[in-house]
PDB file of N, CA and C in Angstrom:
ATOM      1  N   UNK A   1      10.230  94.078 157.446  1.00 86.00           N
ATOM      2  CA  UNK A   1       9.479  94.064 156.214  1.00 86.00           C
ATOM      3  C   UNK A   1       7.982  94.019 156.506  1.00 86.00           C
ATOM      4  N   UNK A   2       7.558  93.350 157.658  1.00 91.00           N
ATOM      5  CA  UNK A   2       6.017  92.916 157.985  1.00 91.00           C
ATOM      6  C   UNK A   2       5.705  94.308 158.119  1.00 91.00           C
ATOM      7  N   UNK A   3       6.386  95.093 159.102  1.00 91.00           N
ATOM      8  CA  UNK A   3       6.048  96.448 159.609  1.00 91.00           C
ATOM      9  C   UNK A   3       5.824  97.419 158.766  1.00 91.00           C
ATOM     10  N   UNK A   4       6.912  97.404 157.399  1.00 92.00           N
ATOM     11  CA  UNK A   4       6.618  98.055 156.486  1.00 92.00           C
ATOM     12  C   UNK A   4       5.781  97.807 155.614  1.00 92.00           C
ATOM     13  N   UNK A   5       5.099  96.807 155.341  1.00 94.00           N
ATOM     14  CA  UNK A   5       4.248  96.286 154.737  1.00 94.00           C
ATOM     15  C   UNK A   5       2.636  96.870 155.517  1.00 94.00           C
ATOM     16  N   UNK A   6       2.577  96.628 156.743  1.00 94.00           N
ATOM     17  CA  UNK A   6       1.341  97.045 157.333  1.00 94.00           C
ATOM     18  C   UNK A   6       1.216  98.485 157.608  1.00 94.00           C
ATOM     19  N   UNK A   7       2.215  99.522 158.086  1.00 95.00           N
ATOM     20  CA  UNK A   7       2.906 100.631 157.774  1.00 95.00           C
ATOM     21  C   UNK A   7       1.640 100.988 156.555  1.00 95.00           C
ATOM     22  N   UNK A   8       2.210 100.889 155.271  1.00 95.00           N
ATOM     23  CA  UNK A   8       1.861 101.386 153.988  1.00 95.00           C
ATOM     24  C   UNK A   8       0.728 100.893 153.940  1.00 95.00           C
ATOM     25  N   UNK A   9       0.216 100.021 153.898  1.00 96.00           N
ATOM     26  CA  UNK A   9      -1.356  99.807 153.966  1.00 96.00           C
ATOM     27  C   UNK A   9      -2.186 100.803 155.106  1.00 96.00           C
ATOM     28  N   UNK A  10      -1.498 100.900 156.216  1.00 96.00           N
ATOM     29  CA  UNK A  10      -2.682 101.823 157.405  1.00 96.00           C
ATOM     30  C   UNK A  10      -2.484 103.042 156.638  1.00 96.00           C
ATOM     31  N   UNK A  11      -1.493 103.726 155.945  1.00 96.00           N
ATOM     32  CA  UNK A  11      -1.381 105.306 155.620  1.00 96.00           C
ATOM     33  C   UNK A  11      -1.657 105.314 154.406  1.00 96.00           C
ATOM     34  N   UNK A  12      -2.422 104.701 153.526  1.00 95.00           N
ATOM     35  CA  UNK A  12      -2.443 105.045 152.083  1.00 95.00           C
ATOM     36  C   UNK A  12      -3.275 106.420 152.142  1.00 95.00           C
ATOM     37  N   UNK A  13      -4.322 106.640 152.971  1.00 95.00           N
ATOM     38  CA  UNK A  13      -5.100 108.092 152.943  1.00 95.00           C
ATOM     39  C   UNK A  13      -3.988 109.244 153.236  1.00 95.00           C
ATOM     40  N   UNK A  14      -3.024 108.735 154.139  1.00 97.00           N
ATOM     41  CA  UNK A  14      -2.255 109.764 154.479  1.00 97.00           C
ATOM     42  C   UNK A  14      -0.399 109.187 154.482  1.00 97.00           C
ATOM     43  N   UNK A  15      -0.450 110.271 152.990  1.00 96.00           N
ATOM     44  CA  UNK A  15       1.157 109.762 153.168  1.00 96.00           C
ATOM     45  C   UNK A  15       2.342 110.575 153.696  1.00 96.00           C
ATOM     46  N   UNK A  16       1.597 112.001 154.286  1.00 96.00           N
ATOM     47  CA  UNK A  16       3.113 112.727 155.103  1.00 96.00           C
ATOM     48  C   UNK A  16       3.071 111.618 156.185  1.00 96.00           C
ATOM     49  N   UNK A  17       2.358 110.887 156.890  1.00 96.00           N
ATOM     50  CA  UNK A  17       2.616 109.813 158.223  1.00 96.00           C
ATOM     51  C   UNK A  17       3.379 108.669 157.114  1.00 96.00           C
ATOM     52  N   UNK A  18       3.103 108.197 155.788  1.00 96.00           N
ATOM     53  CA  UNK A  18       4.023 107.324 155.295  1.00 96.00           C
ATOM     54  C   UNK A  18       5.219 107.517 155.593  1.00 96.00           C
ATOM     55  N   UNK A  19       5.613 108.621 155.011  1.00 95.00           N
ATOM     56  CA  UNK A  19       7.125 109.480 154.981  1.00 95.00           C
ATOM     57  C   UNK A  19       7.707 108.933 156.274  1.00 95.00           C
ATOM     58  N   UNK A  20       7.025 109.546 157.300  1.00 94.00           N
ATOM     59  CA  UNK A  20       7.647 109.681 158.696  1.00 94.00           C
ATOM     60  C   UNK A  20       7.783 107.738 159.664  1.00 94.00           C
ATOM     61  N   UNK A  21       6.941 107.339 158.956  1.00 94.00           N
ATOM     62  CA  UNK A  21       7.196 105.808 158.903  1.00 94.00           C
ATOM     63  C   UNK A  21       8.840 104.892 158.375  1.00 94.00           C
ATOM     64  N   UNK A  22       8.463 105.501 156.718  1.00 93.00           N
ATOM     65  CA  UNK A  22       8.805 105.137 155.854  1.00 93.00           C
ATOM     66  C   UNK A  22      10.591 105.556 157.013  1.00 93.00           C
ATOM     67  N   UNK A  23      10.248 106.851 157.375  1.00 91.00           N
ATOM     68  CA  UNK A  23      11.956 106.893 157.809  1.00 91.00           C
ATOM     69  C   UNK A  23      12.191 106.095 158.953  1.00 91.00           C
ATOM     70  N   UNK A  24      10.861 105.849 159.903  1.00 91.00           N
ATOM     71  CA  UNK A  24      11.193 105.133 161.034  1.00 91.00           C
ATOM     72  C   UNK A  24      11.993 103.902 160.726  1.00 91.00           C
ATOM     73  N   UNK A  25      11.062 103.031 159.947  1.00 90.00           N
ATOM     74  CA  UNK A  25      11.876 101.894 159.290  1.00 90.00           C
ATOM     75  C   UNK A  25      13.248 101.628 158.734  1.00 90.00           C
ATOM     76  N   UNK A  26      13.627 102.597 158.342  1.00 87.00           N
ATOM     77  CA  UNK A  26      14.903 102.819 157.410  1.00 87.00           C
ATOM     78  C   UNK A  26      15.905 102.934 159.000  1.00 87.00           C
ATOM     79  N   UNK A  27      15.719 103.658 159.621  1.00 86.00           N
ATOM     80  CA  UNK A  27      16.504 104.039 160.438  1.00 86.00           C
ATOM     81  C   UNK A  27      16.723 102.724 161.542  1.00 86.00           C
ATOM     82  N   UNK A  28      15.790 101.901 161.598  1.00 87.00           N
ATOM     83  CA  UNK A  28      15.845 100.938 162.357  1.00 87.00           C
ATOM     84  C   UNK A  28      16.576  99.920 161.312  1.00 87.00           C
ATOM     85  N   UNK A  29      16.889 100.064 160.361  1.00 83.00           N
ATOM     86  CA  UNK A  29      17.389  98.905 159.781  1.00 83.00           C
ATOM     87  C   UNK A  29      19.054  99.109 159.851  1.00 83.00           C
ATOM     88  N   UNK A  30      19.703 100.307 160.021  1.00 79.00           N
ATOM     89  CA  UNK A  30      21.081 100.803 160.520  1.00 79.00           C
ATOM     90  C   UNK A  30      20.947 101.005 161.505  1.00 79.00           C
ATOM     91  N   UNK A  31      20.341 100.668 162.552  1.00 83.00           N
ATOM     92  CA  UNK A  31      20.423 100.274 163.902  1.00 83.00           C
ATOM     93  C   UNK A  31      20.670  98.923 164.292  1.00 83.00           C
ATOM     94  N   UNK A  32      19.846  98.055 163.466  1.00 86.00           N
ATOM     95  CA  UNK A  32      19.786  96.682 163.828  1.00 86.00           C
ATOM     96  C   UNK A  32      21.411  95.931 163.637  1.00 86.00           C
ATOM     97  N   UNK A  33      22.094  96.835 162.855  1.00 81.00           N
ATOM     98  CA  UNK A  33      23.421  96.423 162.495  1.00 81.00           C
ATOM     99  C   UNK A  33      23.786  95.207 161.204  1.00 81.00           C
ATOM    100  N   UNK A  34      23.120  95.301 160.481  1.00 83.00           N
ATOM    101  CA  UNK A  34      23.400  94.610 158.949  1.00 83.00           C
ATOM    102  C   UNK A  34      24.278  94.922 158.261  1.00 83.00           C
ATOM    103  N   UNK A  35      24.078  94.341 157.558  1.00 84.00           N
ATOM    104  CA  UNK A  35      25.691  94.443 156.495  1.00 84.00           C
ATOM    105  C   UNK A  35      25.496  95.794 155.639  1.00 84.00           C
ATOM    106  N   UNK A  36      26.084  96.280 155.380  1.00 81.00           N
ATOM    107  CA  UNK A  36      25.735  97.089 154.019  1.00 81.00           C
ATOM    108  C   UNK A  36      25.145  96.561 152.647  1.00 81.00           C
ATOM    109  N   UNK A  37      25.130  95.653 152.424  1.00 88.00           N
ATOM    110  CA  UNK A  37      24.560  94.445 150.847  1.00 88.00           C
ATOM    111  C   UNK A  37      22.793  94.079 151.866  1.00 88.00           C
ATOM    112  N   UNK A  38      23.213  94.228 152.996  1.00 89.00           N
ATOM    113  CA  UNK A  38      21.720  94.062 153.316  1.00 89.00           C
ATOM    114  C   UNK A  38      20.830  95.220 153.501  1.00 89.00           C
ATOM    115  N   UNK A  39      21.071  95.915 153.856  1.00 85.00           N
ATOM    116  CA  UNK A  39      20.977  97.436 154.266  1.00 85.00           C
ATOM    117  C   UNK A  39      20.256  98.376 153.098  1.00 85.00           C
ATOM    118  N   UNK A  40      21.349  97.747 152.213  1.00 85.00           N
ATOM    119  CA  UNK A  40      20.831  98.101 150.518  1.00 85.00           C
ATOM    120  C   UNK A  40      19.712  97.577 150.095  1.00 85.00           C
ATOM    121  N   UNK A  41      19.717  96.351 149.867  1.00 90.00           N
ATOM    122  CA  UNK A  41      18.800  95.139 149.611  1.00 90.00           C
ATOM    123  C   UNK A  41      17.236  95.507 150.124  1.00 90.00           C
ATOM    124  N   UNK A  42      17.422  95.650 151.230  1.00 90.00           N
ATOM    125  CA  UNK A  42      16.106  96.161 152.147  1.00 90.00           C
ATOM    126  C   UNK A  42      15.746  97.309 152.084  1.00 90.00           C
ATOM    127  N   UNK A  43      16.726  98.337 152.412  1.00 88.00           N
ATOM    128  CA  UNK A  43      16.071  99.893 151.990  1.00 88.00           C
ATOM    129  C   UNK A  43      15.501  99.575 150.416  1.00 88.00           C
ATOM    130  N   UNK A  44      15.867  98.688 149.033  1.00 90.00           N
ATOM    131  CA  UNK A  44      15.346  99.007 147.886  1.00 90.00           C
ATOM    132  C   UNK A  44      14.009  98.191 147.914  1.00 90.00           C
ATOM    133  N   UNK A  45      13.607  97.336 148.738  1.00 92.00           N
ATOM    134  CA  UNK A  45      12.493  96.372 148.841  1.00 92.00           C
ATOM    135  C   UNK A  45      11.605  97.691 149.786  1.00 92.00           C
ATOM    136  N   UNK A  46      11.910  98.069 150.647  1.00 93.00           N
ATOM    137  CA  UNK A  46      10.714  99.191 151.367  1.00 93.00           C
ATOM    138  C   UNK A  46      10.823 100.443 150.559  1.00 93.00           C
ATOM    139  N   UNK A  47      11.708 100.861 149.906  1.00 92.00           N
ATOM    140  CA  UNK A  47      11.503 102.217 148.981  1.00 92.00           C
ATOM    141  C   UNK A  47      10.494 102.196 148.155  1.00 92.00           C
ATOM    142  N   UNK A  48      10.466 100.939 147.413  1.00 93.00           N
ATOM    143  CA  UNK A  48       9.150 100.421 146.246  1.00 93.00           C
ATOM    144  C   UNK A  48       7.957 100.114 147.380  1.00 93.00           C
ATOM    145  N   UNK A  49       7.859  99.711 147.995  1.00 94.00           N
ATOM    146  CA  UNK A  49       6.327  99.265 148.971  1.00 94.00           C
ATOM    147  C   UNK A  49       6.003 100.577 149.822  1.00 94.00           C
ATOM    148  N   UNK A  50       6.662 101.232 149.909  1.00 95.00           N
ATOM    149  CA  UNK A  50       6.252 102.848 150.833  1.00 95.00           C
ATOM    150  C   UNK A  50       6.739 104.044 149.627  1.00 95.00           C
ATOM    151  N   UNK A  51       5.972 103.337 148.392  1.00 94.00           N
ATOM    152  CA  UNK A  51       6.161 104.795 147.502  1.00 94.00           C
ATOM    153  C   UNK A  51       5.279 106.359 148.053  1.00 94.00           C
ATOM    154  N   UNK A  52       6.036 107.251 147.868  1.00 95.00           N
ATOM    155  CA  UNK A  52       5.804 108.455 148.537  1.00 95.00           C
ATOM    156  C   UNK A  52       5.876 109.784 146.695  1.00 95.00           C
ATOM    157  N   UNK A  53       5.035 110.318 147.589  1.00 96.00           N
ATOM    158  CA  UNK A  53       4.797 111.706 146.142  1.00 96.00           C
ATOM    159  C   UNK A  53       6.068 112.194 145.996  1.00 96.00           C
ATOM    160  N   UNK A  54       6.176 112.921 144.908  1.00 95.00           N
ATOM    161  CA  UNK A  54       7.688 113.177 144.356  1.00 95.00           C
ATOM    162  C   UNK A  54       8.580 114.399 145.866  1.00 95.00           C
ATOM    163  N   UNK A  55       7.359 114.896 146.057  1.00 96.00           N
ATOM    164  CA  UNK A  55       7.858 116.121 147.176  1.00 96.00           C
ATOM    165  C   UNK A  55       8.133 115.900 148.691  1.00 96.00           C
ATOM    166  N   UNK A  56       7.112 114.431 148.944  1.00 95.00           N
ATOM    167  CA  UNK A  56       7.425 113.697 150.047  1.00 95.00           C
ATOM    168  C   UNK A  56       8.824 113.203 149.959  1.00 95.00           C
ATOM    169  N   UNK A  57       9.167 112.464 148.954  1.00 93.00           N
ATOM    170  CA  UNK A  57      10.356 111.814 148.483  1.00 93.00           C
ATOM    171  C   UNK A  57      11.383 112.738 148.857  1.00 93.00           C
ATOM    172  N   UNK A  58      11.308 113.789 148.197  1.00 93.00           N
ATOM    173  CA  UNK A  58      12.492 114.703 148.264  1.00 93.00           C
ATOM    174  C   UNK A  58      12.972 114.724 149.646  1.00 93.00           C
ATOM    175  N   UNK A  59      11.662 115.067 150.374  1.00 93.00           N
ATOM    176  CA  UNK A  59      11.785 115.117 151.692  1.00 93.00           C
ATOM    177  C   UNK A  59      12.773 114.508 152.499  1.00 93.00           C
ATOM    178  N   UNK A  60      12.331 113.079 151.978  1.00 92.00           N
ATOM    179  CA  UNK A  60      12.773 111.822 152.588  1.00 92.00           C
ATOM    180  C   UNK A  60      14.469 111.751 152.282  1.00 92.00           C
ATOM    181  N   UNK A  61      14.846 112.066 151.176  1.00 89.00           N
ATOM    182  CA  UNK A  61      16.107 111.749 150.660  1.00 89.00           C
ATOM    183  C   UNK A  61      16.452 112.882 151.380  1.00 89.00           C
ATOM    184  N   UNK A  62      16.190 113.729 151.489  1.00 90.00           N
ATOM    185  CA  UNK A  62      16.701 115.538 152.846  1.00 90.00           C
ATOM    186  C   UNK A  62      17.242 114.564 153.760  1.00 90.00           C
ATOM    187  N   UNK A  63      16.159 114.162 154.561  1.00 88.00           N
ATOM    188  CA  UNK A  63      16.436 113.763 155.973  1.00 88.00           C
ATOM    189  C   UNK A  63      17.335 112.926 155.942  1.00 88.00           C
ATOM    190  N   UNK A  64      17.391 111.871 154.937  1.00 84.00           N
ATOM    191  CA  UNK A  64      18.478 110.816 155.047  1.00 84.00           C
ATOM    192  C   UNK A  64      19.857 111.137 154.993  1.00 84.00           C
ATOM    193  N   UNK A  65      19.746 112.350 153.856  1.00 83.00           N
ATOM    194  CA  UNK A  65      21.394 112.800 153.402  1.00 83.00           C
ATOM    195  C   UNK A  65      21.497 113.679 154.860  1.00 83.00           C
ATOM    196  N   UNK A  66      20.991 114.242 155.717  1.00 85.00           N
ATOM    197  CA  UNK A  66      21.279 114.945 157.098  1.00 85.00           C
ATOM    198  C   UNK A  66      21.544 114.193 157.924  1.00 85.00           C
ATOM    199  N   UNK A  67      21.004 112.837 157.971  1.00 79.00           N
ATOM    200  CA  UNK A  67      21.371 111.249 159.064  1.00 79.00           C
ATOM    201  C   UNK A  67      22.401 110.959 158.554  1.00 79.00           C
ATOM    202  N   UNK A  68      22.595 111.119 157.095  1.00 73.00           N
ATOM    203  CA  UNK A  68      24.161 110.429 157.052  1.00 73.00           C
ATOM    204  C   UNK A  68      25.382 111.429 157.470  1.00 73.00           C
ATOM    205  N   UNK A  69      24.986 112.428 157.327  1.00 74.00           N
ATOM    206  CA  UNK A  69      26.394 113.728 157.491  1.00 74.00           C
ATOM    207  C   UNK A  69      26.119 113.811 159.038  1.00 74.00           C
ATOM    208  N   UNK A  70      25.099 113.811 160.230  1.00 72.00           N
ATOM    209  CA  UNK A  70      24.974 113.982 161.178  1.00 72.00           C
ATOM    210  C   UNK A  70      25.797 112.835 161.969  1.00 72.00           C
ATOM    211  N   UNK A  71      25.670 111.322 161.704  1.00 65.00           N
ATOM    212  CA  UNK A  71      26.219 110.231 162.052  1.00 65.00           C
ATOM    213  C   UNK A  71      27.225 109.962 160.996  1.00 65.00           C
ATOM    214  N   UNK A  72      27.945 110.623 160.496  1.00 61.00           N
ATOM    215  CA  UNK A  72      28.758 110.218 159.997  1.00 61.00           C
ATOM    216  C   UNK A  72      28.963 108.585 158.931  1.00 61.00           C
ATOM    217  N   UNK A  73      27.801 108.092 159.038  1.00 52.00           N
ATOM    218  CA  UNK A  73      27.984 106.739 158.408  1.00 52.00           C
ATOM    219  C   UNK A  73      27.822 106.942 156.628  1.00 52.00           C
ATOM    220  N   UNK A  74      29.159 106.184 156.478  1.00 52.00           N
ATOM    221  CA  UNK A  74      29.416 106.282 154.632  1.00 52.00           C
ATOM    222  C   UNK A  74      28.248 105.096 154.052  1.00 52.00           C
ATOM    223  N   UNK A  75      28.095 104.146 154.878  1.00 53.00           N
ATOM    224  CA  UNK A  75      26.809 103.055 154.122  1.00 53.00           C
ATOM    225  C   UNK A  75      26.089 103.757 153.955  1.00 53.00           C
ATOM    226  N   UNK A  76      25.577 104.561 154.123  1.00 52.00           N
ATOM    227  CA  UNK A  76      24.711 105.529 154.206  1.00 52.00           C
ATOM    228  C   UNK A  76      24.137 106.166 152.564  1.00 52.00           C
ATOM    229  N   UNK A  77      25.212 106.505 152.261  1.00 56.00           N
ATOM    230  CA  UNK A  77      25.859 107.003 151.162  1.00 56.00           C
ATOM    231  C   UNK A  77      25.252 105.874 150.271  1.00 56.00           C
ATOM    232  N   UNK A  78      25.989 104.799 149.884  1.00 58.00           N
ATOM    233  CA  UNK A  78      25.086 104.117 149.177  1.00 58.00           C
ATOM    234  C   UNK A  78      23.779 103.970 149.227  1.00 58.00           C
ATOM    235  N   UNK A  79      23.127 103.415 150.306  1.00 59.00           N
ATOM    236  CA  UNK A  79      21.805 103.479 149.736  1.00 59.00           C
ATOM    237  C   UNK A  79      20.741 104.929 149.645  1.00 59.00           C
ATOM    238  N   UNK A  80      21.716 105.856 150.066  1.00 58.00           N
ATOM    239  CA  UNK A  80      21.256 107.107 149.005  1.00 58.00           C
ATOM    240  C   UNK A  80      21.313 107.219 147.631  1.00 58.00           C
ATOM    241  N   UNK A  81      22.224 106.521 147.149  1.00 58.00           N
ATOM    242  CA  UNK A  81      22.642 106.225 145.774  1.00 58.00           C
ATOM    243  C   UNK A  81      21.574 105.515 145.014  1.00 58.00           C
ATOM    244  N   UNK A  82      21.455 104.553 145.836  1.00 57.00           N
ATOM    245  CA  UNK A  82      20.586 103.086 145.367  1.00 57.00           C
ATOM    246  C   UNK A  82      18.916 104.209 144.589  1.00 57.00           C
ATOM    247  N   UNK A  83      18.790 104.865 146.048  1.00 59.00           N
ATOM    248  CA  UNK A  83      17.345 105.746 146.088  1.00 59.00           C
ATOM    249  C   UNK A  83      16.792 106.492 144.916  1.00 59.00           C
ATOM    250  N   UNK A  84      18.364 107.326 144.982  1.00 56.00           N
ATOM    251  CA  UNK A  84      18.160 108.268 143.796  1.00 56.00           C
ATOM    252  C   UNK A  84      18.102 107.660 142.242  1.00 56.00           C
ATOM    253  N   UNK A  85      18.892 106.393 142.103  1.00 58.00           N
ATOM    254  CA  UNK A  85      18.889 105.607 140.727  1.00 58.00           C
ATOM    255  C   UNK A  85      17.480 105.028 140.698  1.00 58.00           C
ATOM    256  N   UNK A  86      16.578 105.081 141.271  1.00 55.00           N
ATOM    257  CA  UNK A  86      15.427 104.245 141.237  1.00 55.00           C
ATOM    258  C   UNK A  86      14.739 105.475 140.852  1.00 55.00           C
TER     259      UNK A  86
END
């Protein structure tokens, strides 16, 4: 959370480096091995603090739905869900 927090403050001039942050983070948080209720929880707390332009976004939800079909992980799936309802 610290990371993403300082993250979004250094890139406010530049948010294609948000994006590419914004995914670093995400991806380290299904690495770290959490629960899925946490996984969720946290991707929806850094989705709101690393808001990204509607086209960055899109972006972002691309790459994620390709990490989830590439690795096969169904948690995945939810907090794509979570993303898109927000």
């Amino acid at each position: 959370m610290v990371m993403a927090h300082l993250k979004t403050k250094a890139t406010t001039q530049n948010l294609p480096e948000r994006k590419q942050w914004k995914w670093i983070v995400v991806r380290e948080l299904v690495s770290k091995g959490y629960s899925r209720d946490e996984v969720v929880n946290l991707f929806r707390f850094i989705d709101r603090m690393m808001t990204l332009p509607q086209e960055l976004q899109r972006e972002f939800k691309t790459e994620l739905r390709r990490s989830r079909e590439d690795r096969n992980m169904p948690f995945i799936s939810r907090v794509e869900e979570m993303a898109q309802e927000e």
